[in-house]
Coordinates of C-alpha atoms in Angstrom, one line a residue:
M1 CA 1.9 25.9 -10.4
L2 CA 2.8 28.7 -12.1
M3 CA 0.2 31.9 -11.3
P4 CA 0.1 35.3 -11.3
C5 CA 1.8 36.8 -8.1
L6 CA -0.4 38.7 -5.2
V7 CA 1.0 41.5 -3.8
S8 CA -0.5 42.6 -0.7
A9 CA 0.6 42.1 2.8
Q10 CA -0.5 39.9 5.1
G11 CA 0.2 36.9 8.1
F12 CA -1.7 35.1 10.6
K13 CA -1.6 35.6 13.6
L14 CA -2.5 34.3 17.2
P15 CA -4.3 37.0 19.9
N16 CA -2.4 38.8 22.5
D17 CA 0.5 36.4 22.7
Q18 CA -0.1 33.6 22.8
K19 CA 1.9 31.2 22.1
Y20 CA 0.5 27.7 20.0
Q21 CA -3.3 27.3 18.4
K22 CA -3.8 23.6 18.9
V23 CA -6.6 22.4 15.5
G24 CA -7.1 18.6 15.1
F25 CA -7.6 17.1 11.7
E26 CA -8.8 13.9 9.8
M27 CA -6.2 12.0 8.4
I28 CA -7.6 10.3 5.1
N29 CA -5.7 8.7 2.0
N30 CA -2.4 9.6 3.9
L31 CA -4.0 13.6 4.1
I32 CA -4.5 15.9 7.0
I33 CA -7.9 17.6 6.1
I34 CA -8.7 20.6 8.6
P35 CA -11.6 22.5 8.9
I36 CA -10.7 26.7 7.9
E37 CA -13.4 29.4 8.0
V38 CA -13.3 31.2 4.6
N39 CA -15.0 34.8 5.1
G40 CA -17.3 33.0 7.8
A41 CA -18.3 29.9 6.0
K42 CA -16.3 26.5 7.7
L43 CA -15.2 25.3 4.9
K44 CA -12.4 22.1 4.4
F45 CA -8.9 22.2 2.8
V46 CA -6.0 19.8 3.3
L47 CA -2.6 20.9 5.0
D48 CA -0.4 21.5 1.4
S49 CA 2.9 22.2 2.2
G50 CA 3.6 21.6 -1.5
V51 CA 1.3 25.0 -2.6
S52 CA 1.7 27.9 -2.8
K53 CA -0.8 30.2 -1.9
P54 CA -4.6 28.7 -1.0
I55 CA -6.8 27.2 -3.5
L56 CA -10.1 26.9 -3.3
F57 CA -12.6 24.5 -5.7
N58 CA -15.1 22.7 -5.0
L59 CA -18.0 25.2 -4.0
S60 CA -21.7 23.0 -4.7
D61 CA -24.6 25.1 -4.9
Q62 CA -25.4 25.0 -1.2
D63 CA -21.7 26.7 -0.5
S64 CA -21.9 30.1 0.6
L65 CA -19.5 31.8 0.6
Q66 CA -18.1 35.3 -0.5
I67 CA -14.7 36.4 -0.9
N68 CA -13.1 39.7 -2.5
N69 CA -11.4 42.1 -4.8
V70 CA -11.9 39.9 -7.7
S71 CA -10.1 39.7 -10.4
E72 CA -9.5 36.4 -13.6
V73 CA -6.5 34.5 -13.9
T74 CA -5.1 31.3 -15.6
I75 CA -3.6 28.6 -13.8
K76 CA -1.5 25.5 -14.2
G77 CA -1.2 22.5 -11.9
L78 CA 0.3 20.0 -11.9
G79 CA -1.0 16.8 -14.6
G80 CA -0.8 16.4 -18.4
G81 CA -4.4 19.1 -18.8
E82 CA -4.5 22.2 -20.4
P83 CA -3.8 25.1 -18.1
M84 CA -7.6 26.6 -17.0
K85 CA -9.7 30.0 -15.8
A86 CA -9.7 30.7 -11.7
L87 CA -10.2 33.6 -10.3
S88 CA -7.5 35.9 -7.8
S89 CA -9.2 36.9 -4.6
I90 CA -7.2 39.1 -2.4
G91 CA -8.1 40.6 1.4
N92 CA -9.8 37.4 3.0
T93 CA -9.6 35.9 6.6
F94 CA -8.7 32.9 7.5
K95 CA -9.7 31.8 10.8
L96 CA -8.4 28.3 12.2
G97 CA -9.0 27.9 16.3
K98 CA -7.6 31.2 17.4
A99 CA -4.9 31.4 14.6
K100 CA -6.4 34.2 12.1
N101 CA -5.0 36.2 8.4
Y102 CA -7.4 39.5 7.5
N103 CA -5.8 39.8 4.9
Q104 CA -5.2 36.4 2.7
D105 CA -5.1 35.4 -0.8
L106 CA -6.1 32.9 -2.4
Y107 CA -7.2 32.0 -5.6
V108 CA -10.5 30.0 -7.6
V109 CA -10.8 27.0 -9.5
L110 CA -13.2 27.4 -11.6
D111 CA -13.5 24.0 -13.7
K112 CA -16.4 21.8 -11.5
G113 CA -14.6 18.9 -13.0
I114 CA -11.6 19.4 -10.2
N115 CA -12.9 17.8 -7.3
F116 CA -10.9 15.8 -4.8
S117 CA -13.6 15.4 -2.3
T118 CA -15.7 12.4 -4.9
S119 CA -11.7 10.4 -4.3
L120 CA -11.6 11.2 -0.3
G121 CA -15.5 10.3 0.1
V122 CA -15.5 14.0 2.8
P123 CA -16.0 17.4 0.9
V124 CA -12.8 18.7 0.7
H125 CA -13.1 22.7 -0.3
G126 CA -8.9 23.3 -1.1
I127 CA -5.6 23.6 0.4
L128 CA -3.8 25.9 1.6
G129 CA 0.6 25.2 2.4
Y130 CA 3.0 27.7 2.3
D131 CA 1.1 30.5 4.8
L132 CA 1.1 28.7 7.1
F133 CA 4.2 27.8 7.8
R134 CA 5.6 31.2 7.1
D135 CA 4.3 32.8 10.3
F136 CA 4.4 29.6 12.6
V137 CA 6.3 26.5 13.6
V138 CA 3.7 24.5 12.5
E139 CA 4.0 20.8 15.3
I140 CA 1.6 17.8 12.7
N141 CA 0.8 15.1 15.1
Y142 CA 0.3 12.3 12.7
G143 CA -0.1 9.3 15.5
G144 CA -2.5 12.3 17.2
G145 CA -4.0 13.8 15.4
N146 CA -3.9 17.5 15.8
I147 CA -1.3 20.3 14.5
K148 CA 0.0 22.4 16.4
L149 CA 0.3 26.2 15.7
H150 CA 3.8 27.9 17.1
N151 CA 4.0 31.3 18.1
P152 CA 8.1 31.3 16.9
K153 CA 9.3 34.2 19.6
H154 CA 7.8 31.7 22.2
F155 CA 9.1 28.1 20.7
K156 CA 12.0 25.9 21.9
H157 CA 13.4 23.8 19.7
N158 CA 13.9 20.2 22.8
K159 CA 16.9 18.3 22.0
S160 CA 15.2 14.0 22.8
R161 CA 17.4 10.8 21.7
K162 CA 14.0 9.5 19.5
S163 CA 14.2 12.5 17.9
Q164 CA 16.9 14.5 14.6
T165 CA 16.1 17.9 13.8
L166 CA 17.7 18.2 10.2
P167 CA 17.6 21.5 7.5
I168 CA 15.4 21.6 4.8
S169 CA 15.4 24.5 2.4
I170 CA 12.9 26.9 1.6
E171 CA 12.9 28.2 -2.4
R172 CA 9.8 29.4 -3.9
K173 CA 7.8 28.9 -0.3
K174 CA 8.7 25.1 -1.1
A175 CA 10.8 22.8 2.1
Y176 CA 13.1 20.0 0.4
V177 CA 14.8 17.9 2.4
Q178 CA 18.0 16.0 1.6
G179 CA 17.3 12.2 1.2
T180 CA 19.6 8.4 0.4
V181 CA 17.7 6.2 -2.1
L182 CA 18.3 2.8 -2.2
L183 CA 18.5 1.2 -5.8
K184 CA 19.2 -2.2 -6.6
D185 CA 23.6 -3.7 -5.4
E186 CA 22.9 -1.6 -2.5
E187 CA 24.1 2.1 -4.9
N188 CA 22.8 4.5 -2.4
V189 CA 21.8 7.9 -4.0
P190 CA 21.4 11.2 -2.6
V191 CA 18.0 13.2 -3.7
K192 CA 16.5 16.2 -3.1
L193 CA 13.4 15.3 -2.1
L194 CA 10.4 17.8 -2.2
V195 CA 8.1 17.4 1.5
D196 CA 4.8 16.9 0.5
T197 CA 1.9 16.6 3.4
G198 CA -0.5 17.6 0.1
S199 CA 0.7 14.3 -1.7
S200 CA -1.3 10.7 -0.5
D201 CA 1.8 8.2 -2.5
A202 CA 5.4 7.6 -0.3
L203 CA 7.9 8.2 -2.6
W204 CA 8.3 10.1 -6.2
L205 CA 11.3 10.7 -7.9
F206 CA 12.2 11.6 -11.3
H207 CA 13.5 9.0 -14.1
Q208 CA 17.2 10.4 -13.5
P209 CA 20.1 8.4 -15.5
E210 CA 22.6 10.4 -15.3
K211 CA 22.0 11.0 -11.3
G212 CA 21.3 7.5 -11.3
L213 CA 18.0 7.1 -10.7
E214 CA 16.9 4.7 -12.7
I215 CA 13.4 3.2 -13.0
P216 CA 14.0 -0.6 -11.4
E217 CA 13.3 -4.0 -13.2
K218 CA 10.3 -5.1 -10.5
N219 CA 7.6 -2.0 -11.8
Y220 CA 3.9 -1.5 -13.5
E221 CA 1.6 1.3 -14.9
D222 CA -0.4 3.0 -12.7
Y223 CA -2.7 5.7 -12.3
L224 CA -0.4 8.0 -9.6
G225 CA -3.5 10.4 -8.7
R226 CA -4.5 13.5 -9.7
G227 CA -3.6 17.1 -9.9
L228 CA -5.1 20.1 -10.8
S229 CA -4.0 19.8 -13.6
G230 CA -5.5 16.4 -15.0
D231 CA -4.0 13.1 -14.0
I232 CA -0.8 11.8 -13.2
F233 CA 0.0 8.4 -14.4
G234 CA 3.2 6.7 -13.7
K235 CA 5.6 3.6 -13.2
R236 CA 4.7 1.9 -9.4
T237 CA 7.9 0.1 -8.7
K238 CA 9.8 0.1 -5.0
V239 CA 13.1 0.8 -3.8
S240 CA 15.5 -1.0 -1.7
G241 CA 15.4 1.7 0.8
I242 CA 15.0 5.6 1.4
K243 CA 17.1 7.1 4.6
I244 CA 16.6 10.6 5.2
G245 CA 18.6 12.0 8.5
D246 CA 19.4 8.9 10.8
F247 CA 15.7 7.4 9.9
E248 CA 16.0 4.0 7.6
L249 CA 12.9 2.4 5.3
K250 CA 13.3 -0.6 4.0
D251 CA 11.4 -1.7 1.0
A252 CA 9.9 1.4 0.8
K253 CA 6.9 2.0 -2.3
A254 CA 8.0 4.8 -4.9
A255 CA 6.6 5.6 -8.3
F256 CA 8.2 7.4 -11.2
P257 CA 6.0 9.8 -12.7
Y258 CA 5.8 10.9 -16.5
K259 CA 7.7 13.2 -18.4
E260 CA 4.1 14.6 -19.7
S261 CA 2.1 14.8 -15.9
I262 CA 4.7 16.7 -14.2
S263 CA 5.2 18.9 -17.2
L264 CA 5.0 21.9 -14.7
I265 CA 8.3 21.6 -13.8
K266 CA 10.0 23.0 -16.7
N267 CA 13.6 22.5 -15.0
F268 CA 14.3 19.8 -12.3
G269 CA 16.9 22.1 -11.1
D270 CA 18.7 19.4 -8.4
R271 CA 15.6 18.6 -7.1
N272 CA 14.8 14.8 -7.6
G273 CA 12.1 13.7 -6.4
S274 CA 9.0 14.7 -3.9
V275 CA 8.6 11.9 0.1
G276 CA 4.5 12.8 0.2
G277 CA 2.3 11.3 2.9
E278 CA 2.5 7.6 3.7
I279 CA 6.3 8.0 4.6
L280 CA 5.6 11.0 6.5
K281 CA 2.3 10.2 8.1
R282 CA 5.8 7.8 10.0
F283 CA 7.1 10.6 12.2
N284 CA 5.7 13.9 14.5
M285 CA 6.8 16.3 12.7
I286 CA 7.9 20.4 13.6
F287 CA 8.6 22.5 10.4
D288 CA 10.1 25.9 11.7
Y289 CA 10.7 27.5 8.0
Q290 CA 11.6 30.8 9.1
R291 CA 15.4 28.2 11.4
G292 CA 15.6 26.3 8.5
L293 CA 14.7 23.3 10.4
V294 CA 12.6 19.4 10.2
T295 CA 12.2 17.9 13.4
L296 CA 11.6 14.0 12.8
K297 CA 9.7 11.7 15.0
K298 CA 9.7 8.0 14.8
N299 CA 5.7 7.5 15.9
A300 CA 3.2 3.7 16.3
N301 CA 2.7 3.8 12.5
F302 CA 6.5 3.8 11.6
R303 CA 6.6 0.2 10.8
D304 CA 3.1 0.4 9.1
P305 CA 3.7 -1.4 5.3
F306 CA 3.3 0.4 2.5
Q307 CA 0.0 0.1 1.1
Y308 CA -0.8 -1.0 -3.2
N309 CA -3.6 -1.1 -5.0
L310 CA -3.6 -5.5 -5.0
A311 CA -6.5 -4.9 -7.4
G312 CA -5.8 -1.8 -9.3
I313 CA -9.6 -0.8 -8.7
A314 CA -9.3 2.7 -7.8
L315 CA -13.2 3.7 -6.4
Q316 CA -15.2 7.4 -6.0
H317 CA -18.3 8.5 -4.6
N318 CA -20.6 9.3 -7.3
G319 CA -23.7 10.9 -6.1
L320 CA -26.1 9.3 -4.4
R321 CA -28.9 6.4 -4.4
Y322 CA -32.0 4.8 -2.6
I323 CA -31.3 0.9 -0.8
A324 CA -34.3 -1.0 0.6
E325 CA -33.3 -2.0 3.8
S326 CA -36.3 -4.0 5.7
I327 CA -36.5 -3.5 9.3
A328 CA -38.5 -6.1 10.7
D329 CA -36.8 -9.5 11.6
F330 CA -37.2 -13.3 11.2
N331 CA -41.1 -12.7 12.7
G332 CA -41.9 -9.6 11.0
V333 CA -41.7 -7.2 14.3
V334 CA -40.0 -4.6 13.3
R335 CA -36.7 -3.4 15.3
S336 CA -36.9 0.0 17.2
D337 CA -33.0 0.3 17.5
D338 CA -32.0 -0.4 14.4
S339 CA -29.0 2.3 12.9
S340 CA -30.0 3.5 9.6
F341 CA -27.8 4.9 6.8
G342 CA -28.1 8.2 5.1
N343 CA -29.9 11.1 5.7
V344 CA -33.0 10.3 4.0
Q345 CA -35.0 7.3 5.2
I346 CA -38.6 6.9 3.8
L347 CA -41.0 4.3 5.6
L348 CA -42.9 1.9 3.5
E349 CA -46.1 -0.3 5.3
N350 CA -43.5 0.1 8.5
K351 CA -41.4 -2.8 7.9
T352 CA -39.3 -1.9 4.7
R353 CA -37.2 1.8 5.0
L354 CA -35.7 3.5 1.6
S355 CA -32.2 5.1 2.4
L356 CA -31.0 7.5 0.6
V357 CA -26.6 6.6 0.0
P358 CA -23.4 7.6 -1.4
E359 CA -23.3 6.3 -4.9
I360 CA -19.8 4.5 -5.1
I361 CA -18.0 3.6 -8.1
V362 CA -15.0 2.7 -10.4
S363 CA -13.6 5.3 -12.0
G364 CA -10.8 3.3 -12.7
I365 CA -9.0 0.4 -13.7
R366 CA -5.1 -1.3 -13.7
A367 CA -5.4 -3.9 -17.7
G368 CA -4.0 -6.8 -16.3
S369 CA -5.1 -6.6 -12.9
P370 CA -7.2 -8.8 -10.7
A371 CA -10.2 -7.1 -11.0
A372 CA -9.7 -5.6 -14.5
E373 CA -9.0 -10.2 -15.6
A374 CA -12.4 -11.2 -13.6
G375 CA -14.0 -9.0 -15.4
L376 CA -14.6 -5.3 -13.4
Q377 CA -15.0 -2.1 -15.4
E378 CA -14.8 1.4 -15.0
G379 CA -18.3 2.6 -14.3
D380 CA -20.0 0.2 -12.2
V381 CA -21.5 0.3 -8.8
I382 CA -19.9 -1.8 -6.1
L383 CA -22.9 -2.7 -3.6
A384 CA -20.7 -5.0 -1.6
V385 CA -17.0 -6.4 -0.8
N386 CA -17.5 -9.6 0.2
G387 CA -21.2 -10.2 1.7
K388 CA -20.4 -6.3 2.9
R389 CA -23.0 -4.1 1.9
I390 CA -20.9 -0.8 1.6
H391 CA -23.0 1.6 1.9
R392 CA -22.1 0.8 6.3
Y393 CA -18.6 1.8 6.1
K394 CA -16.8 5.0 4.5
L395 CA -14.5 5.0 1.1
Q396 CA -11.0 4.3 2.2
E397 CA -12.4 1.3 4.4
V398 CA -14.1 -0.1 0.9
L399 CA -10.5 0.3 -0.9
K400 CA -9.4 -1.5 2.4
M401 CA -11.4 -4.8 1.4
L402 CA -10.7 -4.8 -1.8
N403 CA -6.8 -4.6 -1.2
E404 CA -6.3 -6.0 2.4
K405 CA -2.9 -9.1 1.7
E406 CA -1.6 -10.6 -0.7
G407 CA -3.3 -14.3 -2.1
K408 CA -6.7 -13.2 -0.3
R409 CA -10.4 -13.5 -3.0
V410 CA -12.1 -11.2 -2.4
R411 CA -16.1 -11.4 -4.1
V412 CA -17.5 -8.1 -5.1
L413 CA -21.2 -7.7 -6.4
I414 CA -22.0 -4.9 -8.3
E415 CA -24.9 -3.2 -10.8
R416 CA -24.1 -2.5 -14.6
Y417 CA -26.8 -1.4 -16.6
N418 CA -29.3 -2.5 -13.7
R419 CA -28.0 -6.4 -13.1
D420 CA -26.7 -7.6 -10.5
L421 CA -23.4 -9.3 -11.0
L422 CA -20.7 -11.6 -8.9
F423 CA -17.3 -11.1 -9.9
S424 CA -14.6 -12.9 -7.9
F425 CA -10.8 -13.1 -8.0
V426 CA -7.3 -12.9 -5.9
L427 CA -4.6 -10.9 -4.8
K428 CA -1.7 -11.5 -6.1
N429 CA 2.3 -9.2 -5.1
V430 CA 1.6 -7.0 -8.0
F431 CA 5.2 -7.3 -8.6
E432 CA 5.5 -10.4 -9.5

């Protein structure tokens, strides 16, 4: 990300020589969502090892936050869009439990279109990375859903037969690890990968034929995600394997982003791509930036199958809508223990309840996908999947219903122009 340099002295610290601070996190779509206080306001940030300075976005009318010592700047992130205006701020207070930084720099993005909350299904206010990894030994327990921020003075690396400690290089406030990609004909290609906990994807590779990184023949065009400067597209594929240290993942999900989507990276140098959350979540990890080390240990996620968008649908939240639910049984008796959904309910004649619930819409659809061929369209409001009313489920759970397994028939009830329509399609192998 291209940003002006902020120069104030700063740093996170633990009180009274405390050895570590443990912080629980939510893992949503392979991303780590941590609770942070910014100048006293309780917010949620993505722990993003691919970002150098904290970036704040998606402040709603209900959020009240004071930021200090502000000036206007222009920043640009990944994606094909134009640079955007932002605010540069110094002298802010960040707290994670008892870990505190009283002089934290940050950027505030003013574009209200930058909102990752709609695609994650929970409020997310920003991203934070290097400043934590710089000041602590950061232990990420993907399996247990927590991180430990260790005081580097007290931390010692323990050797274990089940874990492996590897060198990482810290360049321009980001961590890189060496690996090997196995392509067709058993060809091993050494790669240098950005370690990116802020990417929900598995493996991104740059199309570099001169280095042996050719796009496999079986591929399809896909939406790869959203950066600060717009949507990112590329070729979705898989490689025979990816190896980091002694750990190998076979038939690994991979993508080759289009150059226009990553135009921010002016010079690839010796970098060949990035490794993201769908691979990283398979390990419990210890990042030690000060010593240039990362320790990997397999967890229960290691052998999970890679997830593909078999249906070809992208979903996002789109505000709120009312739904009507009967709260009486077939004899007309009102149930008193019926659980409600949404945070606003209106009772009508004591037998029907209107509830205000999140609305989920189709935000994108892949050409030639089963959903597209069945007739689904961008903007359709999802009402039910396989007979299950989706207001009872989180956004990521709905996506899982739509992509459960190859060969499964999926029925989707949608609303389009005030009409309810039912579509049916079969999930197919994306590489056939």
